[in-house]
Amino acid sequence: MNSDFLKSLDALDNATTSRRDALRKAGRLGGAAALAVTPLYAMARETMNSKRSLSAAYGPQAHDVLNFALTLEYLEYYFYVQGAAHPDIGDDAAVFAGIRDNELAHVRALTAVINDLDGPPDAVIYQQEDFTFDVDGADPFEAGNYELFLTLAQGFEDTGVRAYKGQAVALQPTPYLTVALQIHSVEARHAAAVRRIRGKQGWIPGDQDDAEDAIAAVYAAGDDFPSEANTTQGGVELVDALGGAYTMEEITEAFDEPLEMNPVLAIAGPFITGTEGDGETP
Amino acid sequence: MSEPTFPHDELRSDRRSFLKIAGIGGAVLVAAGCDSADTPDPIDPGDFNGLMGTVLNEEDGSPLSDVTITVEGTSRMAVTDANGVYAIENLPTGTYTVMATTANFVEGEQENVEITAGSGATANFSLTPGGNIVLDFSDDFGPLNYAYALEQLEAAFYAAVVASPYAGITPDEMSIMMDLAAHEGIHRDFFAAAIAGAGGTFTNRDLIPGLTPDFSAVDFTDRASVLATALTFEDLGVGAYNGAGQFFSDSEAGALYLVLAGKIVSVEARHASVVADLITPDAIAGAGVIDADGLDQALAPADVLTAAAPFLENGISVINA
């Protein structure tokens, strides 16, 4: 972990320390205690989605949002630890080794950031065995199931992009917005690479109604956020507003859509079969 | 539009009396704090050997405030008021070149402006949007126009690529280039509409004009040159958006803009990943772009503009960032 990185965050952090101290009294301890013992869904219910009122609860918000992100990074990392060793991987070995290494770096970076926040270090810790990636009894890492592995890889990466994007507003008043953006765009690079390996475009046209069942929810609407087929941005329907110069497909590709924490957890939750706890971080 | 009026109309009658009594052509530069007055008379340049005029936006005829007027060969200057009007008094007789300078507009120049004894002159300007651009990050218009500028550059680049594809381009690569051109065009047009919709105007310098790209360094016939430039732009765009997110205001509107920028940056990252792979199979970024913590760059706006400068004829600078 690059220590300069933490120092630069500290500098941003100090600027908001007094505000956070004031907010800490407003109930973060209760939230933290709840995090330690409740499963993932309870954490999700406690945590806010992207609404402006979040700035009033800055303290718990940073811990919860970043731990949510860290959980997804653990899921991806352990997925790729096995995937990068897939017997059918062939020429894709270098790409997936690189992606795996990025996810490990993300796990370590987020762990350091969260443990450096005010209060006791409470970055979630997961082990390999806390995740199970079988789909309908099929093991994606088994010889012959490479396509299932690629399907899940696409789903996880495109979910990660939507998940980070869905938390941007929650992180807006904090110094952690920028680091989240810096991880978010790397996940998008991953997503494009996996999609291209699968013979698809790197970007997302329409709502992907041809996506496999296992990952269909990745492209669907969230609680309030629309599906990836959305063509209305900033309240303006763009197919007409841009003078018909672009196709609907191009307009849906030009914007990726955010997804709230609850729908993301509905997608990722089934793969998280263990609970976070003590142990070594990777 | 009404006749331009001198900024200190209230003092006019007093000053004219002073001039007649003193018998000199010049007038003392009046300070703030005016007497109450009757309806002022329209300005008559013959009353003083000064220089006055109005500066308008050539596109829509609206008055431009905060335009700096300078007189070559002298240290005299003035700044236009809310009505676009300026006045410089007590110039020595002679023939002058007068300049009108302001951010986001091409500089105006008038030669052979003649000041004679007892007779002032008028130099009006009609400025076209363009020239040196200043992005002010003290409100959301700064980062929004910043994004608009970068999308203009990328859209122009890919339009040129599509219009004149490099030698040996494959059908897959052509499809990619056409998608890139479409996406950047959409982003560009979206920002133009969003900024105008938020009330941004040229006159207030809240909406930057169309920029003039400079792709003279690119060999559009050569795959390596085109792809290297594309990757430079895409990686730069990702770093620019990531570094700009923190500048959106912590408000309802700022949150909306942050989400919109967020929706776009991941698409730019997808672009970058695809182009990187075209250059070096299995690459997802330019060399060294993703750091040891697995993080993409978050670049300072000034650094982004420095990197973009060779590709733009307009000068662009940023303040309050």
PDB file of C-alpha atoms in Angstrom, chain A residues 1-2 5 52 91 94-95 102 105-106 109 158 161 165 168-169 172-173 177-179 181-186 188-193 195-196 201-204 230 233-234 238 242 246 250-251 253-258, chain B residues 172 176 179-180 182-183 185-190 235 238 242 245-246 248-252 254-256 258-260 262-267 269-274 278 282 284-285 289-290 292-298:
ATOM      1  CA  MET A   1       0.000   0.000   0.000  1.00  0.00           C
ATOM      2  CA  ASN A   2       1.439   3.305  -1.106  1.00  0.00           C
ATOM      3  CA  PHE A   5      -1.699   7.746  -0.914  1.00  0.00           C
ATOM      4  CA  ARG A  52     -28.750  14.525  -0.640  1.00  0.00           C
ATOM      5  CA  ASP A  91      -4.563 -16.778 -24.345  1.00  0.00           C
ATOM      6  CA  ALA A  94      -2.592 -12.372 -19.052  1.00  0.00           C
ATOM      7  CA  VAL A  95      -5.774 -10.294 -19.024  1.00  0.00           C
ATOM      8  CA  ASN A 102      -6.025  -4.876  -9.823  1.00  0.00           C
ATOM      9  CA  ALA A 105      -4.808  -3.839  -5.060  1.00  0.00           C
ATOM     10  CA  HIS A 106      -8.335  -2.442  -4.623  1.00  0.00           C
ATOM     11  CA  ALA A 109      -6.330   0.157  -0.860  1.00  0.00           C
ATOM     12  CA  ASP A 158     -20.566  -4.268 -15.155  1.00  0.00           C
ATOM     13  CA  VAL A 161     -19.265  -0.020 -12.441  1.00  0.00           C
ATOM     14  CA  LYS A 165     -21.523   5.058  -9.694  1.00  0.00           C
ATOM     15  CA  ALA A 168     -20.826   8.723  -5.907  1.00  0.00           C
ATOM     16  CA  VAL A 169     -23.343  11.144  -4.422  1.00  0.00           C
ATOM     17  CA  GLN A 172     -19.597  13.568  -2.544  1.00  0.00           C
ATOM     18  CA  PRO A 173     -19.092  15.500   0.680  1.00  0.00           C
ATOM     19  CA  LEU A 177     -15.109  10.487  -3.671  1.00  0.00           C
ATOM     20  CA  THR A 178     -11.971  10.769  -5.783  1.00  0.00           C
ATOM     21  CA  VAL A 179     -10.511   7.398  -4.807  1.00  0.00           C
ATOM     22  CA  LEU A 181     -13.915   7.386  -8.942  1.00  0.00           C
ATOM     23  CA  GLN A 182     -10.392   6.114  -9.537  1.00  0.00           C
ATOM     24  CA  ILE A 183     -11.447   2.533  -8.807  1.00  0.00           C
ATOM     25  CA  HIS A 184     -14.737   2.904 -10.675  1.00  0.00           C
ATOM     26  CA  SER A 185     -13.035   3.730 -13.973  1.00  0.00           C
ATOM     27  CA  VAL A 186     -10.648   0.772 -13.652  1.00  0.00           C
ATOM     28  CA  ALA A 188     -15.032  -0.070 -16.440  1.00  0.00           C
ATOM     29  CA  ARG A 189     -11.771  -0.913 -18.206  1.00  0.00           C
ATOM     30  CA  HIS A 190     -12.113  -4.478 -16.907  1.00  0.00           C
ATOM     31  CA  ALA A 191     -15.700  -4.639 -18.053  1.00  0.00           C
ATOM     32  CA  ALA A 192     -14.807  -3.559 -21.577  1.00  0.00           C
ATOM     33  CA  ALA A 193     -11.984  -6.092 -21.770  1.00  0.00           C
ATOM     34  CA  ARG A 195     -16.978  -8.012 -22.966  1.00  0.00           C
ATOM     35  CA  ARG A 196     -14.572  -7.908 -25.907  1.00  0.00           C
ATOM     36  CA  GLN A 201     -18.751  -4.426 -27.741  1.00  0.00           C
ATOM     37  CA  GLY A 202     -16.867  -2.915 -24.817  1.00  0.00           C
ATOM     38  CA  TRP A 203     -19.826  -0.620 -24.092  1.00  0.00           C
ATOM     39  CA  ILE A 204     -23.409  -1.505 -23.238  1.00  0.00           C
ATOM     40  CA  ASN A 230     -32.097   4.679 -20.537  1.00  0.00           C
ATOM     41  CA  GLN A 233     -30.242  12.284 -19.137  1.00  0.00           C
ATOM     42  CA  GLY A 234     -30.627  15.281 -16.835  1.00  0.00           C
ATOM     43  CA  LEU A 238     -31.821  12.667 -25.891  1.00  0.00           C
ATOM     44  CA  LEU A 242     -29.935  15.788 -30.089  1.00  0.00           C
ATOM     45  CA  TYR A 246     -27.582   9.606 -33.131  1.00  0.00           C
ATOM     46  CA  GLU A 250     -25.563   4.900 -29.495  1.00  0.00           C
ATOM     47  CA  ILE A 251     -27.236   7.080 -26.877  1.00  0.00           C
ATOM     48  CA  GLU A 253     -24.027   3.218 -24.991  1.00  0.00           C
ATOM     49  CA  ALA A 254     -22.771   6.742 -24.296  1.00  0.00           C
ATOM     50  CA  PHE A 255     -23.922   6.687 -20.663  1.00  0.00           C
ATOM     51  CA  ASP A 256     -23.525   3.981 -18.027  1.00  0.00           C
ATOM     52  CA  GLU A 257     -26.287   3.934 -15.391  1.00  0.00           C
ATOM     53  CA  PRO A 258     -25.843   3.860 -11.604  1.00  0.00           C
TER      54      PRO A 258
ATOM     55  CA  ASP B 172     -14.195  -4.200 -36.404  1.00  0.00           C
ATOM     56  CA  ILE B 176     -15.258   0.949 -33.009  1.00  0.00           C
ATOM     57  CA  ASP B 179     -19.003   4.241 -32.026  1.00  0.00           C
ATOM     58  CA  LEU B 180     -16.334   6.419 -30.435  1.00  0.00           C
ATOM     59  CA  ALA B 182     -20.947   8.851 -31.894  1.00  0.00           C
ATOM     60  CA  HIS B 183     -20.398   8.647 -28.139  1.00  0.00           C
ATOM     61  CA  GLY B 185     -20.506  13.638 -30.225  1.00  0.00           C
ATOM     62  CA  ILE B 186     -23.357  12.725 -27.893  1.00  0.00           C
ATOM     63  CA  HIS B 187     -21.344  13.781 -24.862  1.00  0.00           C
ATOM     64  CA  ARG B 188     -20.385  17.070 -26.517  1.00  0.00           C
ATOM     65  CA  ASP B 189     -23.903  17.928 -27.606  1.00  0.00           C
ATOM     66  CA  PHE B 190     -25.292  16.848 -24.239  1.00  0.00           C
ATOM     67  CA  ASP B 235      -6.782   8.129 -20.769  1.00  0.00           C
ATOM     68  CA  VAL B 238     -10.667   9.485 -17.652  1.00  0.00           C
ATOM     69  CA  ASN B 242     -11.794  11.610 -12.034  1.00  0.00           C
ATOM     70  CA  GLY B 245     -15.538  15.136  -9.558  1.00  0.00           C
ATOM     71  CA  GLN B 246     -14.510  16.852  -6.335  1.00  0.00           C
ATOM     72  CA  PHE B 248     -18.958  19.873  -8.323  1.00  0.00           C
ATOM     73  CA  SER B 249     -20.841  21.808  -5.686  1.00  0.00           C
ATOM     74  CA  ASP B 250     -22.265  20.012  -2.664  1.00  0.00           C
ATOM     75  CA  SER B 251     -25.815  20.860  -3.689  1.00  0.00           C
ATOM     76  CA  GLU B 252     -28.788  19.322  -5.474  1.00  0.00           C
ATOM     77  CA  GLY B 254     -23.923  19.610  -8.107  1.00  0.00           C
ATOM     78  CA  ALA B 255     -24.969  16.084  -7.188  1.00  0.00           C
ATOM     79  CA  LEU B 256     -26.846  15.768 -10.466  1.00  0.00           C
ATOM     80  CA  LEU B 258     -21.567  14.552 -10.528  1.00  0.00           C
ATOM     81  CA  VAL B 259     -23.818  11.629 -11.453  1.00  0.00           C
ATOM     82  CA  LEU B 260     -23.918  12.725 -15.093  1.00  0.00           C
ATOM     83  CA  GLY B 262     -19.950   9.637 -13.520  1.00  0.00           C
ATOM     84  CA  LYS B 263     -22.125   8.101 -16.215  1.00  0.00           C
ATOM     85  CA  ILE B 264     -19.732   9.409 -18.853  1.00  0.00           C
ATOM     86  CA  VAL B 265     -16.336   8.673 -17.295  1.00  0.00           C
ATOM     87  CA  SER B 266     -16.937   4.929 -17.190  1.00  0.00           C
ATOM     88  CA  VAL B 267     -17.755   5.000 -20.899  1.00  0.00           C
ATOM     89  CA  ALA B 269     -12.731   4.182 -19.542  1.00  0.00           C
ATOM     90  CA  ARG B 270     -14.352   1.502 -21.692  1.00  0.00           C
ATOM     91  CA  HIS B 271     -13.120   3.415 -24.750  1.00  0.00           C
ATOM     92  CA  ALA B 272      -9.611   3.594 -23.306  1.00  0.00           C
ATOM     93  CA  SER B 273      -9.603  -0.118 -22.568  1.00  0.00           C
ATOM     94  CA  VAL B 274     -10.687  -1.041 -26.080  1.00  0.00           C
ATOM     95  CA  LEU B 278      -5.991  -2.484 -30.223  1.00  0.00           C
ATOM     96  CA  ASP B 282      -4.516  -7.517 -23.533  1.00  0.00           C
ATOM     97  CA  ILE B 284      -6.480  -2.053 -20.718  1.00  0.00           C
ATOM     98  CA  ALA B 285      -4.695   1.284 -20.318  1.00  0.00           C
ATOM     99  CA  VAL B 289      -1.812   4.896 -16.194  1.00  0.00           C
ATOM    100  CA  ILE B 290      -3.121   2.450 -13.558  1.00  0.00           C
ATOM    101  CA  ALA B 292       0.254   0.180  -7.933  1.00  0.00           C
ATOM    102  CA  ASP B 293      -2.970   0.573  -5.911  1.00  0.00           C
ATOM    103  CA  GLY B 294      -5.001  -0.361  -8.963  1.00  0.00           C
ATOM    104  CA  LEU B 295      -6.208   3.227  -9.300  1.00  0.00           C
ATOM    105  CA  ASP B 296      -6.818   5.215 -12.445  1.00  0.00           C
ATOM    106  CA  GLN B 297      -5.443   8.746 -12.551  1.00  0.00           C
ATOM    107  CA  ALA B 298      -7.248  11.728 -11.047  1.00  0.00           C
TER     108      ALA B 298
END
